[in-house]
Coordinates of C-alpha atoms in Angstrom, one line a residue:
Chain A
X1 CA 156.1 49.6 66.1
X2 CA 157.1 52.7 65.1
X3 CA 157.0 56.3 67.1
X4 CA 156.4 59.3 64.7
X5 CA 156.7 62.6 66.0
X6 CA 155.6 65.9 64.3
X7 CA 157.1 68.3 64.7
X8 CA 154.7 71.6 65.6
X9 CA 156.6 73.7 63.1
X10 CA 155.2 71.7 60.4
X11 CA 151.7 71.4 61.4
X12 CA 151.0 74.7 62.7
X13 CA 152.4 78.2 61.4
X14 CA 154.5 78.2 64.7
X15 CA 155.7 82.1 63.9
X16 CA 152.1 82.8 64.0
X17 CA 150.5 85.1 66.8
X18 CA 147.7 83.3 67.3
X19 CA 147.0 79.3 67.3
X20 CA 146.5 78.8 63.4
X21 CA 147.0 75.4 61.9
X22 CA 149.0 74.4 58.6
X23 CA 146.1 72.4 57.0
X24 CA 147.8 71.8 53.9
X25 CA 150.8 70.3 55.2
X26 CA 148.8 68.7 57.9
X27 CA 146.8 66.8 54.8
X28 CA 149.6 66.1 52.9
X29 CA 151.0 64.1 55.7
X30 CA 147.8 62.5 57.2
X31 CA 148.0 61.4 53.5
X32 CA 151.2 59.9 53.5
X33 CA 150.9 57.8 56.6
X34 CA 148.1 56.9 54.8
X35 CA 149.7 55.4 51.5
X36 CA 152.5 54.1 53.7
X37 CA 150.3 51.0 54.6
X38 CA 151.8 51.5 58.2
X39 CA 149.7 50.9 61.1
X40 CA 151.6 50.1 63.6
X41 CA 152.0 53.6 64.8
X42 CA 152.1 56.1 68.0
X43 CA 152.1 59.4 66.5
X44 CA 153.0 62.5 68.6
X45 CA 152.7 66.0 67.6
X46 CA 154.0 69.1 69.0
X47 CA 152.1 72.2 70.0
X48 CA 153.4 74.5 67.7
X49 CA 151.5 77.8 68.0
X50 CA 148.6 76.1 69.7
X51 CA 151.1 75.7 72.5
X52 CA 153.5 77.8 72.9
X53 CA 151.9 81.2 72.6
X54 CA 149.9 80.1 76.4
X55 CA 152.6 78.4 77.3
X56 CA 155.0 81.4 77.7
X57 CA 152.2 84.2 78.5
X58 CA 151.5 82.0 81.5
X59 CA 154.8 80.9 81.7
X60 CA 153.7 77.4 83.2
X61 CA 156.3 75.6 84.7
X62 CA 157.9 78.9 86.2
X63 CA 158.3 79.5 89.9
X64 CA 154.8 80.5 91.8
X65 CA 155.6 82.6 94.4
X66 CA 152.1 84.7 95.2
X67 CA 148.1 83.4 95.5
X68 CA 147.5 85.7 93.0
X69 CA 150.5 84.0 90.2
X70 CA 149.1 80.6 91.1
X71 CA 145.2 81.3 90.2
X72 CA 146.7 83.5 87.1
X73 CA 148.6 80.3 86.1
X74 CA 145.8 78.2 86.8
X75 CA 143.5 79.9 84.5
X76 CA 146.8 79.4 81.7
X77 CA 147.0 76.0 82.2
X78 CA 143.2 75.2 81.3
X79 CA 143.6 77.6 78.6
X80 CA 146.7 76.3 77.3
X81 CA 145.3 72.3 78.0
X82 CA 142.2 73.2 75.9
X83 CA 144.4 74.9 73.1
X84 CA 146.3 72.0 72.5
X85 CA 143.7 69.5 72.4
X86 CA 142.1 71.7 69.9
X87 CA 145.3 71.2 67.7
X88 CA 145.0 67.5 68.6
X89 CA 141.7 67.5 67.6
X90 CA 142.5 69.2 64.1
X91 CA 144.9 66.0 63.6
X92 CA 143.1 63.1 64.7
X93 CA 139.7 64.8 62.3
X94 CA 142.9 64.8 59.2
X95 CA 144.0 61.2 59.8
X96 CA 140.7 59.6 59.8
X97 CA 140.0 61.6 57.7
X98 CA 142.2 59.2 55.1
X99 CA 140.7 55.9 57.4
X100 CA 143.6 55.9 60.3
X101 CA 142.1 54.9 63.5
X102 CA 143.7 57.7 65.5
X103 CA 142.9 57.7 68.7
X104 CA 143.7 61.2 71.4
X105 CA 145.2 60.4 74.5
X106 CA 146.0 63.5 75.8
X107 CA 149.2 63.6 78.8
X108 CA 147.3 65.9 80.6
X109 CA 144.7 62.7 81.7
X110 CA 147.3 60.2 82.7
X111 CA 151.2 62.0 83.3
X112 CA 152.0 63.6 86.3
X113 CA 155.8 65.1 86.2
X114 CA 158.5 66.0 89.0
X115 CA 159.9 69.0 88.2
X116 CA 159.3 68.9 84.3
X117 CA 160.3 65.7 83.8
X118 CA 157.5 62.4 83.7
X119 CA 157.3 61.1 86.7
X120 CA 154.7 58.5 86.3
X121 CA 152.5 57.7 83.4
X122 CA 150.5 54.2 83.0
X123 CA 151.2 53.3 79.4
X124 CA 148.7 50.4 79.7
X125 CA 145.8 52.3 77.5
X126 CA 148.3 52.9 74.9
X127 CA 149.4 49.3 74.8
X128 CA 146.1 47.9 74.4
X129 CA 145.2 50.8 72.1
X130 CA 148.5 49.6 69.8
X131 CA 147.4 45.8 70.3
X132 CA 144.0 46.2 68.8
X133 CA 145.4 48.2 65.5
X134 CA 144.3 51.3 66.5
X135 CA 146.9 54.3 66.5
X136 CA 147.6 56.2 69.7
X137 CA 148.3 60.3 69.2
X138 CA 149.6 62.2 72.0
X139 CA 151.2 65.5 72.0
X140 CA 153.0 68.3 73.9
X141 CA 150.5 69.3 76.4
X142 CA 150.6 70.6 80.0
X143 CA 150.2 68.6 83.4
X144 CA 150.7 68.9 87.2
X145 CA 153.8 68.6 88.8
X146 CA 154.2 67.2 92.1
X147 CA 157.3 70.1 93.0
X148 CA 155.0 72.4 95.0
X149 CA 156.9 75.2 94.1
X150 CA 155.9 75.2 90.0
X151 CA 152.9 73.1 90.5
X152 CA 152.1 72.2 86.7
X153 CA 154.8 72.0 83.6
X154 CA 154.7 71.2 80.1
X155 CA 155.4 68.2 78.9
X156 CA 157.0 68.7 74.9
X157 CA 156.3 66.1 72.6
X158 CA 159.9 65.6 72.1
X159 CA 160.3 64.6 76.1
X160 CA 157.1 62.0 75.4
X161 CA 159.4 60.9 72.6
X162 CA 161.8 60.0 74.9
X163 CA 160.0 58.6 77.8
X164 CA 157.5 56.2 75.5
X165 CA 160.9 54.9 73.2
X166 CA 162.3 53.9 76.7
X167 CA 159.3 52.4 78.0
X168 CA 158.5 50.5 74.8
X169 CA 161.3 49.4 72.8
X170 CA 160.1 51.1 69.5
X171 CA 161.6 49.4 66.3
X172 CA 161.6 52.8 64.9
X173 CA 161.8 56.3 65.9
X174 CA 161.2 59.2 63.1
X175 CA 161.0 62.4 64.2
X176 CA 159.3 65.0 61.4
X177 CA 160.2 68.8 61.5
X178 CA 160.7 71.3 58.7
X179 CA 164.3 71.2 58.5
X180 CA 166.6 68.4 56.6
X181 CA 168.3 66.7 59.6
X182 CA 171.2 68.4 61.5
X183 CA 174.0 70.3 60.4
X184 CA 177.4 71.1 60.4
X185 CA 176.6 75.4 61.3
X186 CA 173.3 76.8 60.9
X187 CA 172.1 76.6 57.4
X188 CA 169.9 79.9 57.6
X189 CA 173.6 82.0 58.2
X190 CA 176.4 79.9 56.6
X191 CA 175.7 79.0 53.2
X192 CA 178.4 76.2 53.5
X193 CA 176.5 74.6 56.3
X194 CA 176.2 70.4 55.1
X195 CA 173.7 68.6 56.4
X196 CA 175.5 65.6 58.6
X197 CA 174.3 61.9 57.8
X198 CA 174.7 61.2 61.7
X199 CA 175.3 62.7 65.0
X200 CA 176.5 60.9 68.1
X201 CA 177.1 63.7 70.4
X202 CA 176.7 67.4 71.1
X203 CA 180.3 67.8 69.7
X204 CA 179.2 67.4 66.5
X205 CA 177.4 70.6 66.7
X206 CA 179.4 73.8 66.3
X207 CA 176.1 76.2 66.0
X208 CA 173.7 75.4 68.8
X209 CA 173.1 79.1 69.5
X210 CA 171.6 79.5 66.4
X211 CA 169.8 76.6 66.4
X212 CA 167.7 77.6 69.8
X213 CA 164.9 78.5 68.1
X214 CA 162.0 80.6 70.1
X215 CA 160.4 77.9 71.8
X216 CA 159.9 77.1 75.2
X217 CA 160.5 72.9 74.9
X218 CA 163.9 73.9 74.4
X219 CA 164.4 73.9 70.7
X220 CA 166.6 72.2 68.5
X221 CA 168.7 72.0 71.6
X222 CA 166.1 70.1 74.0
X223 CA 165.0 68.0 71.2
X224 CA 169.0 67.1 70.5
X225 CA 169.4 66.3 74.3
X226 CA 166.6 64.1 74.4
X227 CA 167.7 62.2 71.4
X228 CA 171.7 61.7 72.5
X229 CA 170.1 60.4 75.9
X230 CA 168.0 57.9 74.0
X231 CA 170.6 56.9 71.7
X232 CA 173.1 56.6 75.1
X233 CA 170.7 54.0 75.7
X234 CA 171.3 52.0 72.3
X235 CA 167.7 53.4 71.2
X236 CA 168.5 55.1 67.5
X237 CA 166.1 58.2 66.2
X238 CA 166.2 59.8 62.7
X239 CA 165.3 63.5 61.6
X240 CA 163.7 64.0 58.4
X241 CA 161.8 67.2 56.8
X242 CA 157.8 66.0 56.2
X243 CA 157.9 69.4 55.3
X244 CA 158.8 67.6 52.2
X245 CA 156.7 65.8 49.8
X246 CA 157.4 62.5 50.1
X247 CA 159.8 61.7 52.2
X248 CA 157.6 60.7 55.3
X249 CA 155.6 58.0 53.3
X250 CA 159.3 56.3 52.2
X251 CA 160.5 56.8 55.7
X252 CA 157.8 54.5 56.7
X253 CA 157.8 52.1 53.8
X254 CA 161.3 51.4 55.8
X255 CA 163.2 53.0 52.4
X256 CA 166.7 55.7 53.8
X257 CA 165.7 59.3 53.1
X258 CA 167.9 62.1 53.9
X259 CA 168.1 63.3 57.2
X260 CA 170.4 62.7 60.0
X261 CA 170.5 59.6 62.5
X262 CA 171.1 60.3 66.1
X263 CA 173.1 57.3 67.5
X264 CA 175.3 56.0 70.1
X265 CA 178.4 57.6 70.5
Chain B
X1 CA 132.6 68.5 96.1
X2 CA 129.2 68.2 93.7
X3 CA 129.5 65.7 90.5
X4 CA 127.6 67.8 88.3
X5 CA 126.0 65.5 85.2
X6 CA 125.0 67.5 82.1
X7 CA 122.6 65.6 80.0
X8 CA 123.2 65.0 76.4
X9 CA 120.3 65.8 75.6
X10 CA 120.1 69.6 77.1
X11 CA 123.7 70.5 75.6
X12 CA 123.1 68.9 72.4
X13 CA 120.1 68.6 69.8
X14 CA 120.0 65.0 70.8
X15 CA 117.5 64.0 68.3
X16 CA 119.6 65.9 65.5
X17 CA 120.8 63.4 62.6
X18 CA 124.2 64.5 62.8
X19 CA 126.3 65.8 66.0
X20 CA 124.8 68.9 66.8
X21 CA 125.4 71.5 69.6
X22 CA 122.5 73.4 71.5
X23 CA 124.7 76.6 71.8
X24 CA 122.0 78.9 73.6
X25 CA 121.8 76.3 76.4
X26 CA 125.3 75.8 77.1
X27 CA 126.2 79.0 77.3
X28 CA 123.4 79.6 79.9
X29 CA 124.8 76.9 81.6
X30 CA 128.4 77.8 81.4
X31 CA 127.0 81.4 82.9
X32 CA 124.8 80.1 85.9
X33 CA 127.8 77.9 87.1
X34 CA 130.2 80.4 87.2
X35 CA 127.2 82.5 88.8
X36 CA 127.1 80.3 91.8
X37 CA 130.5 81.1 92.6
X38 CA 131.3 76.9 93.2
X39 CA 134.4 75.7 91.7
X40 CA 134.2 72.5 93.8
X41 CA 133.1 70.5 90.8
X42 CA 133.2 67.6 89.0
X43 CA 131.2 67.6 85.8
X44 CA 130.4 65.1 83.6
X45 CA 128.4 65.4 80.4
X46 CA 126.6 62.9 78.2
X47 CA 127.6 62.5 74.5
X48 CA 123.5 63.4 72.8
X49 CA 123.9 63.4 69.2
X50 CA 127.9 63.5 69.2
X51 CA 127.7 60.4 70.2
X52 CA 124.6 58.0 70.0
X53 CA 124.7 58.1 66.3
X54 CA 128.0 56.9 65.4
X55 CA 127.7 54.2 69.0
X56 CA 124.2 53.1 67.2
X57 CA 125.4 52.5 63.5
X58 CA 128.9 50.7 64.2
X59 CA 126.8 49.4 67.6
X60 CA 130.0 49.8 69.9
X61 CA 129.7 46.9 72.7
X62 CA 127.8 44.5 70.6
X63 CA 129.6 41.2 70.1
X64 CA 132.2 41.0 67.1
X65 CA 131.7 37.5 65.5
X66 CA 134.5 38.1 61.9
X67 CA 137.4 40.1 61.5
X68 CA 135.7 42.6 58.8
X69 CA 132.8 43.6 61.6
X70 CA 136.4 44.4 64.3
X71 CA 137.6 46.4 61.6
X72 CA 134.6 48.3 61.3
X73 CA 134.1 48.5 64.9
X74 CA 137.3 49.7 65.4
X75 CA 137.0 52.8 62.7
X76 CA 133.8 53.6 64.6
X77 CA 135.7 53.3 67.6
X78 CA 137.8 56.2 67.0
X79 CA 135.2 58.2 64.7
X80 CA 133.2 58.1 68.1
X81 CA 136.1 58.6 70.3
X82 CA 136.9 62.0 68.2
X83 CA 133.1 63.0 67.8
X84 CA 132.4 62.8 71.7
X85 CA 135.9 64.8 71.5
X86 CA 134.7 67.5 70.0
X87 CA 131.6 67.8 72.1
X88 CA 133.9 67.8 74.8
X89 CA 135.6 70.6 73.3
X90 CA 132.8 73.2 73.1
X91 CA 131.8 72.5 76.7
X92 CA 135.1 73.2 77.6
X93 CA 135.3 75.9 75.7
X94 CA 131.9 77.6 76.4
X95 CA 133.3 76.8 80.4
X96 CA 136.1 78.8 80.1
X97 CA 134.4 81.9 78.3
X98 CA 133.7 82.5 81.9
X99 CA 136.3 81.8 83.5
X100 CA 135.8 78.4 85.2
X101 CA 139.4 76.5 84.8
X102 CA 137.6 73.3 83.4
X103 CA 140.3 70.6 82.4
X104 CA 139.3 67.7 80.3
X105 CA 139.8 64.6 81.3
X106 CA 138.6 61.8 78.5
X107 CA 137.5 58.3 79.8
X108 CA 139.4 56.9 76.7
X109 CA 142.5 57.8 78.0
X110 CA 142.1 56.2 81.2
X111 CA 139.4 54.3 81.6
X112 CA 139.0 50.1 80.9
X113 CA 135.8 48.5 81.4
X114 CA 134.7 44.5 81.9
X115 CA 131.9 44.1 80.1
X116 CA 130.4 47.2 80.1
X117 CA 131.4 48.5 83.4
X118 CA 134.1 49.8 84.8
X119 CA 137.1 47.5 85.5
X120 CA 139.8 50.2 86.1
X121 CA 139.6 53.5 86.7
X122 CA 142.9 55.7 88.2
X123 CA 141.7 58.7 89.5
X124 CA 144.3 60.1 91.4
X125 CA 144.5 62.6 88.2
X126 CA 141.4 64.1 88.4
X127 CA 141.7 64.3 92.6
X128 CA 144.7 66.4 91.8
X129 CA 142.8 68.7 89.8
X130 CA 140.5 69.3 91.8
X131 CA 143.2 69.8 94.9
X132 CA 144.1 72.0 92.6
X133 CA 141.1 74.0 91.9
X134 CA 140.2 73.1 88.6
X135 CA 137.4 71.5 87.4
X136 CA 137.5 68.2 85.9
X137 CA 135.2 67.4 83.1
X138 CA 134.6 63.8 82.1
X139 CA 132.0 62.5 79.5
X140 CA 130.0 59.6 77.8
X141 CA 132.9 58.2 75.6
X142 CA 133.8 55.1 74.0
X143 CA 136.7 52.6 75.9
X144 CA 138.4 49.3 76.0
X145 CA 136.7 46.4 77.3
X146 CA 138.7 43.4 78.6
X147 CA 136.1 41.1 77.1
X148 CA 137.6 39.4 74.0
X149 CA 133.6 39.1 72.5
X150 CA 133.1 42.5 72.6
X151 CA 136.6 44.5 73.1
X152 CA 135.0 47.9 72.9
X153 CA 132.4 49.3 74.9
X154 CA 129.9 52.6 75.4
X155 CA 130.6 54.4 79.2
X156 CA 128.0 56.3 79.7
X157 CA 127.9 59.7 81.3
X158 CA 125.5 58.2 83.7
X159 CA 127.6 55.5 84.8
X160 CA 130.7 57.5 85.3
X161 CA 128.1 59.6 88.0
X162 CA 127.7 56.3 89.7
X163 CA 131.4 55.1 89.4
X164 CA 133.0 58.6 90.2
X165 CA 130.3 59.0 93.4
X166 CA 131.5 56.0 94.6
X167 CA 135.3 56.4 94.3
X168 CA 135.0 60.0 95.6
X169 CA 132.4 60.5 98.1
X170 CA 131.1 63.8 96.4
X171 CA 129.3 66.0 99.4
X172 CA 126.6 65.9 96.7
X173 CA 125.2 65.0 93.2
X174 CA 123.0 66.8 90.4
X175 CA 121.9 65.2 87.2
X176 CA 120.8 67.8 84.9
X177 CA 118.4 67.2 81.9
X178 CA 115.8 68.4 79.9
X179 CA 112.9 67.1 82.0
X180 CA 112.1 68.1 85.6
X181 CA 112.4 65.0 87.7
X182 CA 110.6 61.8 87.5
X183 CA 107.1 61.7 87.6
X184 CA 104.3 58.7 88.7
X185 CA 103.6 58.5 85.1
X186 CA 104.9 59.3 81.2
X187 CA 103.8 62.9 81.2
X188 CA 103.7 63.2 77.5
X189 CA 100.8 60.7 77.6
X190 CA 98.9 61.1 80.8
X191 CA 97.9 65.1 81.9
X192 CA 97.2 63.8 85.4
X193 CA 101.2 62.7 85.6
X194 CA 102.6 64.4 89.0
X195 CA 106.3 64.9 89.6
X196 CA 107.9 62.9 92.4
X197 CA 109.8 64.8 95.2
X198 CA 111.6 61.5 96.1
X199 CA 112.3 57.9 94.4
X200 CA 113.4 55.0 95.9
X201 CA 113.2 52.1 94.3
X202 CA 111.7 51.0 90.8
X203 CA 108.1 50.1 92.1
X204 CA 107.6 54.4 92.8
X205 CA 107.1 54.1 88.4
X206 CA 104.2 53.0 86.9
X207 CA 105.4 54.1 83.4
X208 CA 109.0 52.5 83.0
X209 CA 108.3 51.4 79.1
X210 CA 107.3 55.1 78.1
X211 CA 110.2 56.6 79.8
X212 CA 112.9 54.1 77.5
X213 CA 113.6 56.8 75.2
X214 CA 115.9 55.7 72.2
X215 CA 119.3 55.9 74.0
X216 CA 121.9 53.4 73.6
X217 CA 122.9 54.4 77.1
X218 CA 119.4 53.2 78.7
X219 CA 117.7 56.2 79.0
X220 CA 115.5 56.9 81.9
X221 CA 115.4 53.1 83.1
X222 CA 119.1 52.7 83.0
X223 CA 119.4 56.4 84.9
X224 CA 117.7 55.3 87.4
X225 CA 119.0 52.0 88.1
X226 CA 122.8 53.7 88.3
X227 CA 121.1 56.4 91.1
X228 CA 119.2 53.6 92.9
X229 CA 122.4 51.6 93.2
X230 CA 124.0 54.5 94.3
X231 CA 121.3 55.4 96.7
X232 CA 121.6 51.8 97.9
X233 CA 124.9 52.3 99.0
X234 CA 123.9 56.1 101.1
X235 CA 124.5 58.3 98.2
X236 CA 121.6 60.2 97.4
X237 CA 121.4 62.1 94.2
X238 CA 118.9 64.9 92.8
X239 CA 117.6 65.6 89.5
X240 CA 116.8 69.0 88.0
X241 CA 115.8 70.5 84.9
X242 CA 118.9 72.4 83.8
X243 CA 116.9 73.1 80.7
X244 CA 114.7 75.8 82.9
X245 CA 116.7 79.0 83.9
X246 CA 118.1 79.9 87.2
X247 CA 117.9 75.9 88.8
X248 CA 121.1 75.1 88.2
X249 CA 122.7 78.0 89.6
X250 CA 120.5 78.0 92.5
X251 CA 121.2 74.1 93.1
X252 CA 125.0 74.8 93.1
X253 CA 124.0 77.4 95.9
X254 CA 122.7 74.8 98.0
X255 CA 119.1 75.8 97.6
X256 CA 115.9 73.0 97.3
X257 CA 115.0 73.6 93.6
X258 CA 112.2 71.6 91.4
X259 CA 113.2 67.9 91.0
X260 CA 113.6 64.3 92.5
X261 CA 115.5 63.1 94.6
X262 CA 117.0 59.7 94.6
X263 CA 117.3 58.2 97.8
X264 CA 117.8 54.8 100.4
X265 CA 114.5 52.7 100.9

């Protein structure tokens, strides 16, 4: 089985300033995945503007401290739970779209997290979902917290990444963004920047600065701390751009693409 | 608490040919709940033309006897699972317009059944929400089933009322559909039909066969056997016609309105 995650930069126009969907890229790679004849599949996306635009008005996950905060992020956190399952609902209509059984299973209806991170989450419906073919799709979403002083959080799709890899043993884990893999200094200010084949620890990394990106899952950063944690744990993951034609649908027709492995130091 | 059930066929054009929305009706809906000022709510809506269609043609809980008919089972499975989805989505959306913090909560995602019922249900997620304040809203969707004949099944709206009232103990429940109670006989056929201010048990009908409306959930009959269970066990249960202006918001107020009630023999 492999875990696919896509990355909500490459699905949605995530500079936008209102939720708006990439629906040619989001084709392209529904398409892809497809042609790939690979089945055995969980895909998680991120929020991308679907997401992150609620996420940091109502700053969910932020310290309630008045009645009047907690109803106000109340309201954010069913407007911000209904946003993303639009977006969800966007990619589950493109992949059957091209015949695969995608099937939403939203966090917010079975995690519950403890002070941001999952806390519990029965992973039985997405086994049995996996067993019978089908393809499980969760994403970045919000959910309730048991710390009574932030209440709710949001869960990215980079920390599901992390928790379902640990919980079960995928043979695979490809994560899809817009950008090549990781380099050596930021690519968007140093024209010398090279992309590095593999990265075992934060060392590797001279840039991170410019590599935390507006986003409130943490960027490039938080999606690098996940992966270093997971590959601590002997559990390998592998950046490639499905911005790029291609390269997804090799990736999982098990061929090397470019991109950059993350793996135990 | 109140479980409040939304027919199918009053938020949807349930005898459309395709999934079809009844727009003008939801919205009064959406307005006369959050009119009535009670946010102690579960609701639960049926799936109408979002769902019946695609449950009828790939005939979702019907035994699977060769690998092609799992195959197509399973695509309807998840062409279903998003249809019902997207229902899902408008009520939510159409609940939010004003303002009540409705959080969806999909029986796909954690719901298994045994054949045909309910096996396994963990609701300690939708208790949070409503510690919370929110409003849960659950709906006829398409699960699991732990029988290997059958591996899929239809939960309907209706028994999610009866499941949910059981598990919860809500102070009280209100199925709303298009019609305004039960009455002594099929009132499309027979002028003289009177409406009944109370049912108890199957013998109050004379007209069962008539009220078997094409409905893979059961329609009327298998309504009514759900409530009458229920009723056996203390839990009474009222039927309205949220179709008709101003009963539904006057219901949640706690006033006697138009309907039946179900209740112990």
């Amino acid at each position: 089985m492999i875990i696919l995650k896509l990355g909500g930069s490459v699905i949605t126009r995530k500079d936008a300033t209102k939720p708006t969907l990439d629906p040619v890229n989001l084709d392209r790679i529904a398409q892809e995945i497809a042609r790939s004849g690979n089945r055995k599949l969980i895909i998680i996306h991120g929020a991308g503007s679907f997401g992150h635009l609620h996420a940091r008005k109502y700053e969910i996950g932020s310290p309630i401290t008045t009645p009047e905060e907690l109803e106000r992020k109340k309201m954010g956190f069913t407007l911000t739970q209904n946003s993303v399952k639009n977006l969800n609902h966007f990619v589950c209509h493109y992949l059957l779209n091209y015949e695969i059984p995608a099937v939403a299973v939203p966090p917010s209806s079975f995690i519950i997290t403890e002070n941001k991170r999952i806390k519990s989450a029965n992973l039985e419906i997405v086994e049995k979902y996996l067993e019978m073919g089908l393809v499980p799709v969760l994403y970045g979403d919000v959910v309730m917290d048991t710390d009574e002083s932030i209440q709710m959080a949001v869960v990215s799709g980079d920390q599901l990444v992390n928790y379902l890899s640990k919980e079960l043993q995928p043979e695979r884990i490809i994560l899809g963004s817009d950008v090549d893999g990781i380099y050596d200094s930021d690519p968007k200010t140093h024209s010398q920047a090279q992309l590095l084949e593999e990265v075992k620890s934060m060392e590797d990394l001279k840039f991170l600065e410019g590599a935390r990106t507006v986003d409130v899952t943490g960027g490039m950063a938080g999606k690098l701390t996940e992966l270093l944690e997971l590959a601590g744990k002997g559990i390998e993951s592998e950046l490639i751009n499905v911005g790029c034609e291609g390269l997804l649908e090799s990736a999982l027709k098990g061929e090397k693409v470019r991109g950059t492995i993350i793996s135990k130091q």
